[in-house]
XYZ file of C-alpha atoms in Angstrom:
343
model
C -8.565 -1.210 -2.988
C -12.246 -0.527 -2.695
C -13.403 -2.478 0.312
C -16.125 -4.881 -0.752
C -18.921 -3.249 1.179
C -22.649 -3.297 0.519
C -23.691 -2.167 -2.912
C -26.023 0.340 -1.299
C -23.184 2.247 0.346
C -21.414 3.027 -2.883
C -23.588 5.918 -4.063
C -22.956 8.471 -1.295
C -21.198 11.628 -2.443
C -20.149 14.922 -0.912
C -22.239 17.735 -2.389
C -19.439 20.245 -1.897
C -17.036 18.097 -3.885
C -19.339 16.984 -6.689
C -19.656 18.714 -10.059
C -22.770 18.435 -12.195
C -22.205 17.222 -15.713
C -23.225 19.389 -18.637
C -23.665 16.422 -20.935
C -27.223 15.359 -21.474
C -26.204 11.777 -22.048
C -24.372 11.708 -18.716
C -27.218 13.412 -16.886
C -29.534 10.748 -18.180
C -27.345 7.965 -16.869
C -26.738 9.228 -13.329
C -29.986 9.078 -11.376
C -30.460 10.802 -8.076
C -28.499 14.020 -8.646
C -31.359 16.342 -7.772
C -32.534 14.176 -4.904
C -29.087 14.224 -3.332
C -29.054 18.012 -3.496
C -32.512 18.227 -1.923
C -31.515 15.834 0.854
C -28.547 18.037 1.682
C -30.938 20.890 2.499
C -33.061 18.897 4.934
C -32.448 19.056 8.673
C -30.385 16.096 9.822
C -30.071 14.844 13.381
C -26.545 15.562 14.650
C -24.180 12.623 14.993
C -22.266 12.651 18.314
C -18.516 13.217 18.202
C -17.874 10.182 20.375
C -19.511 7.111 18.860
C -20.627 4.165 20.992
C -19.304 0.672 20.371
C -22.679 -0.324 18.906
C -24.210 2.152 16.447
C -27.457 0.326 15.704
C -29.231 -3.013 16.006
C -31.152 -4.697 13.217
C -33.414 -7.467 14.469
C -30.991 -7.963 17.333
C -27.811 -7.938 15.217
C -25.295 -5.222 16.052
C -23.835 -2.714 13.613
C -20.588 -1.803 15.346
C -18.582 1.378 15.399
C -15.773 -0.400 13.541
C -18.104 -1.475 10.734
C -19.522 2.030 10.538
C -16.089 3.685 10.443
C -14.949 1.307 7.707
C -18.023 2.216 5.672
C -17.301 5.931 6.101
C -13.717 5.355 4.972
C -14.994 3.587 1.868
C -17.159 6.583 0.983
C -14.205 8.910 1.563
C -11.984 6.863 -0.739
C -14.624 6.908 -3.437
C -14.896 10.692 -3.158
C -11.135 11.171 -2.899
C -11.467 13.351 0.215
C -12.442 13.303 3.862
C -16.034 14.083 4.771
C -16.360 17.898 4.954
C -17.226 19.003 8.529
C -20.381 20.793 7.363
C -21.635 17.557 5.772
C -20.594 15.133 8.491
C -24.105 14.619 9.876
C -25.689 14.106 6.445
C -23.030 11.694 5.187
C -22.809 9.736 8.448
C -26.592 9.342 8.629
C -26.629 8.240 5.004
C -23.934 5.645 5.634
C -25.801 4.309 8.658
C -29.088 4.130 6.776
C -27.487 2.120 4.013
C -25.683 -0.207 6.406
C -29.018 -0.898 8.068
C -30.644 -1.484 4.693
C -27.947 -3.905 3.668
C -28.187 -5.776 6.956
C -31.949 -6.170 6.424
C -31.306 -7.524 2.948
C -28.677 -9.984 4.187
C -31.072 -11.239 6.864
C -33.756 -11.714 4.232
C -31.418 -13.809 2.090
C -30.958 -16.096 5.100
C -34.697 -16.248 5.706
C -35.142 -17.337 2.107
C -32.338 -19.924 2.430
C -30.477 -18.462 -0.527
C -27.000 -19.775 -1.248
C -24.048 -18.962 -3.460
C -21.718 -21.726 -4.588
C -18.207 -21.652 -3.151
C -16.823 -21.712 -6.688
C -18.668 -18.469 -7.499
C -17.275 -16.786 -4.398
C -13.776 -18.014 -5.234
C -14.150 -16.582 -8.734
C -15.201 -13.231 -7.247
C -12.179 -13.265 -4.948
C -9.920 -13.981 -7.899
C -11.488 -11.063 -9.740
C -10.780 -8.748 -6.801
C -7.186 -9.946 -6.491
C -6.761 -9.429 -10.213
C -7.164 -5.681 -9.687
C -3.778 -5.641 -7.923
C -0.340 -5.880 -9.529
C 0.794 -8.571 -7.092
C -0.256 -10.758 -4.175
C 1.885 -8.555 -1.945
C 0.013 -5.423 -2.973
C -3.289 -7.171 -2.277
C -2.126 -8.292 1.184
C -0.789 -4.832 2.042
C -4.084 -3.198 1.116
C -6.019 -5.664 3.251
C -3.718 -4.867 6.176
C -4.160 -1.118 5.667
C -7.911 -1.561 5.810
C -7.637 -3.859 8.843
C -9.219 -6.745 7.014
C -8.418 -10.413 6.646
C -8.940 -12.484 3.503
C -11.658 -14.348 5.397
C -13.524 -11.112 6.108
C -13.236 -10.034 2.497
C -14.535 -13.398 1.346
C -17.480 -13.120 3.752
C -18.234 -9.653 2.355
C -18.086 -11.029 -1.176
C -20.512 -13.816 -0.315
C -22.939 -11.386 1.339
C -22.858 -9.030 -1.617
C -23.457 -11.880 -4.034
C -26.372 -13.192 -1.978
C -28.041 -9.788 -1.920
C -27.443 -9.346 -5.649
C -28.991 -12.759 -6.302
C -32.061 -11.889 -4.244
C -32.517 -8.495 -5.898
C -32.253 -10.079 -9.332
C -35.127 -12.373 -8.389
C -37.187 -9.834 -6.472
C -36.550 -6.598 -8.350
C -35.553 -7.309 -11.945
C -38.905 -8.806 -13.009
C -40.533 -5.513 -11.945
C -38.166 -3.364 -14.019
C -39.742 -2.871 -17.424
C -39.508 0.449 -19.241
C -41.560 0.897 -22.405
C -40.641 3.030 -25.447
C -43.553 5.302 -24.486
C -41.985 5.984 -21.085
C -38.674 6.807 -22.723
C -40.385 9.224 -25.102
C -42.339 10.861 -22.274
C -39.218 11.366 -20.169
C -37.388 12.912 -23.128
C -40.301 15.219 -23.950
C -40.859 16.282 -20.334
C -37.195 17.087 -19.620
C -35.933 19.223 -22.507
C -33.277 20.956 -20.377
C -31.513 17.640 -19.809
C -30.889 17.282 -23.513
C -29.461 20.678 -24.377
C -25.916 20.599 -25.647
C -23.913 23.808 -25.711
C -21.522 24.809 -28.467
C -18.678 22.335 -28.646
C -15.587 21.781 -30.705
C -13.282 18.956 -31.660
C -9.598 19.669 -31.700
C -6.191 18.055 -31.781
C -3.076 19.382 -30.120
C 0.645 18.891 -29.811
C 1.948 19.594 -26.316
C 5.548 20.337 -25.435
C 5.726 20.246 -21.658
C 7.550 22.737 -19.458
C 8.684 21.152 -16.159
C 7.123 22.759 -13.080
C 10.435 24.000 -11.658
C 11.989 24.969 -15.001
C 14.017 28.175 -15.140
C 13.653 30.692 -17.951
C 16.397 29.107 -20.037
C 14.718 25.694 -19.914
C 11.350 27.274 -20.721
C 12.843 29.092 -23.719
C 14.341 25.831 -24.980
C 10.934 24.144 -24.929
C 9.378 27.138 -26.676
C 12.022 26.999 -29.398
C 11.349 23.309 -29.972
C 7.588 23.968 -30.085
C 8.108 26.760 -32.595
C 10.078 24.379 -34.797
C 7.261 21.817 -34.690
C 4.779 24.581 -35.565
C 6.867 25.443 -38.620
C 6.614 21.835 -39.745
C 2.829 21.930 -39.316
C 2.559 25.158 -41.320
C 4.810 23.664 -43.989
C 2.112 21.065 -44.621
C 3.380 18.067 -42.695
C 0.743 15.735 -41.296
C -0.499 17.055 -37.940
C -1.410 13.630 -36.542
C 1.998 12.207 -37.431
C 3.761 15.147 -35.771
C 1.570 14.737 -32.677
C 2.558 11.087 -32.405
C 6.215 12.034 -32.789
C 6.486 15.124 -30.606
C 3.461 15.544 -28.320
C 4.077 14.947 -24.622
C 0.409 14.452 -23.792
C 0.261 10.637 -23.550
C -3.536 10.606 -23.415
C -3.891 12.084 -26.903
C -0.535 11.618 -28.661
C -1.229 8.019 -29.650
C -4.453 9.236 -31.323
C -2.652 11.871 -33.345
C -3.371 14.526 -30.750
C -7.153 14.136 -30.990
C -9.011 15.450 -27.906
C -12.473 14.525 -29.195
C -15.368 16.929 -28.527
C -15.489 19.308 -25.564
C -17.470 22.360 -24.481
C -16.413 25.762 -23.196
C -14.852 25.648 -19.771
C -13.602 22.082 -19.987
C -10.053 23.080 -20.918
C -7.658 25.388 -19.104
C -8.261 29.098 -19.729
C -5.713 30.049 -22.448
C -6.373 26.829 -24.372
C -10.142 27.332 -24.086
C -9.988 30.946 -25.269
C -7.776 30.112 -28.229
C -9.685 27.103 -29.537
C -13.147 28.673 -29.400
C -11.898 31.682 -31.361
C -10.632 29.492 -34.194
C -12.297 28.379 -37.406
C -12.452 24.766 -38.546
C -9.162 23.852 -40.167
C -7.200 26.581 -38.399
C -3.913 25.887 -36.669
C -3.093 28.127 -33.720
C 0.078 29.956 -32.856
C 1.834 28.630 -29.757
C -0.581 28.650 -26.818
C 1.032 28.704 -23.388
C -0.650 27.102 -20.377
C 0.597 25.794 -17.058
C 1.381 22.528 -18.836
C 3.648 23.999 -21.490
C 3.222 25.053 -25.126
C 0.359 23.780 -27.291
C -0.171 23.756 -31.027
C -3.900 23.394 -31.654
C -5.765 22.328 -34.763
C -9.540 22.797 -34.846
C -11.159 19.896 -36.683
C -14.877 20.499 -36.087
C -17.288 22.925 -34.432
C -20.910 22.245 -33.473
C -23.402 24.938 -32.509
C -25.689 24.665 -29.494
C -28.434 22.157 -30.120
C -31.091 19.915 -28.636
C -29.805 16.354 -28.766
C -32.309 14.148 -30.628
C -33.811 11.188 -28.845
C -32.173 8.836 -31.317
C -28.783 9.739 -29.842
C -29.713 9.314 -26.185
C -32.419 6.657 -26.243
C -30.144 3.999 -24.734
C -29.004 6.318 -21.907
C -32.569 7.351 -21.103
C -33.657 3.718 -21.085
C -30.820 2.841 -18.713
C -31.566 5.813 -16.457
C -35.246 4.910 -16.142
C -34.404 1.258 -15.500
C -31.934 2.248 -12.767
C -34.551 4.533 -11.255
C -37.087 1.714 -11.257
C -34.555 -0.631 -9.627
C -33.908 1.888 -6.889
C -37.612 2.367 -6.260
C -38.278 -1.371 -6.103
C -35.256 -1.965 -3.858
C -36.366 0.790 -1.498
C -39.872 -0.677 -1.424
C -38.408 -4.032 -0.399
C -36.267 -2.428 2.302
C -39.261 -0.476 3.597
C -41.265 -3.682 3.870
C -38.423 -5.441 5.695
C -38.079 -2.496 8.077
C -41.792 -2.501 8.814
C -41.861 -6.154 9.807
C -38.557 -6.065 11.682
C -37.018 -4.123 14.545
C -34.419 -1.446 13.861
C -32.795 0.416 16.766
C -30.609 3.428 15.987
C -28.402 4.216 18.986
C -26.901 7.545 17.937
């Protein structure tokens, strides 16, 4: 379970583990990629190996080592890996900065006497529990994360209060005009380049990882028989639904949608980009087994027109404006408050 921590903590990533997207539409919907890379190059104050019981104080309220460690664990779960040693200082400082920011925002909600109805919090709790297959699974996850239902509910209330305040304080200031969208598109042509891509379908007959040569030959024989049926004119999609052992695509008749070079495993990639539209491949062997590939479309490299990405650009610019306005609010709260960082 993702621990219900401050919204601001969620965005931290490990540069070494992240992979930039080649899709213009994705690039336009994920703000902050370049900034994160730049931040990684800046000198960061080392974080001591042994952390004190209190990491920081925000207007007299403690941020404890336990709270900090839980936040780090949340970031690690979201990245699917432990913090790399060479990025420990950067990630830890980023976590602390965002914990401080969230604490400032929580304090401001109290100063403004904001409230959230108990029924809304209960509904949020029900939504969280609904992510689990059973009450037992939910309870076990809480125990693993050393949390109680009461703590989780308090986190939910805090998050909802901050969200409510930001909707009032920030959203009215987020307004992106069509002119701004056009200017961003025109000024960032590299973001909207799309390399050559193809659309293909496949039928996969899997070879078990520990299969001996006899078992592998049996799968190959079966795949060859399916290929004969394809070449005899039988419907490819129907055969994919019947025989393919790729559950993600079999139900769609083997359709893999569009993809660019390098997105598939080597032998598959080499075979499909050498094909012509309408071609059916010979058997292609990869670490997954034997594939029969049908190329259904090929698109040359192009500049994606604004009409196709207008919504993503609009969303990106709105998210950017939200971040800027939120940071301006946090900066103002920091200036009028007292923040002590003890590491």
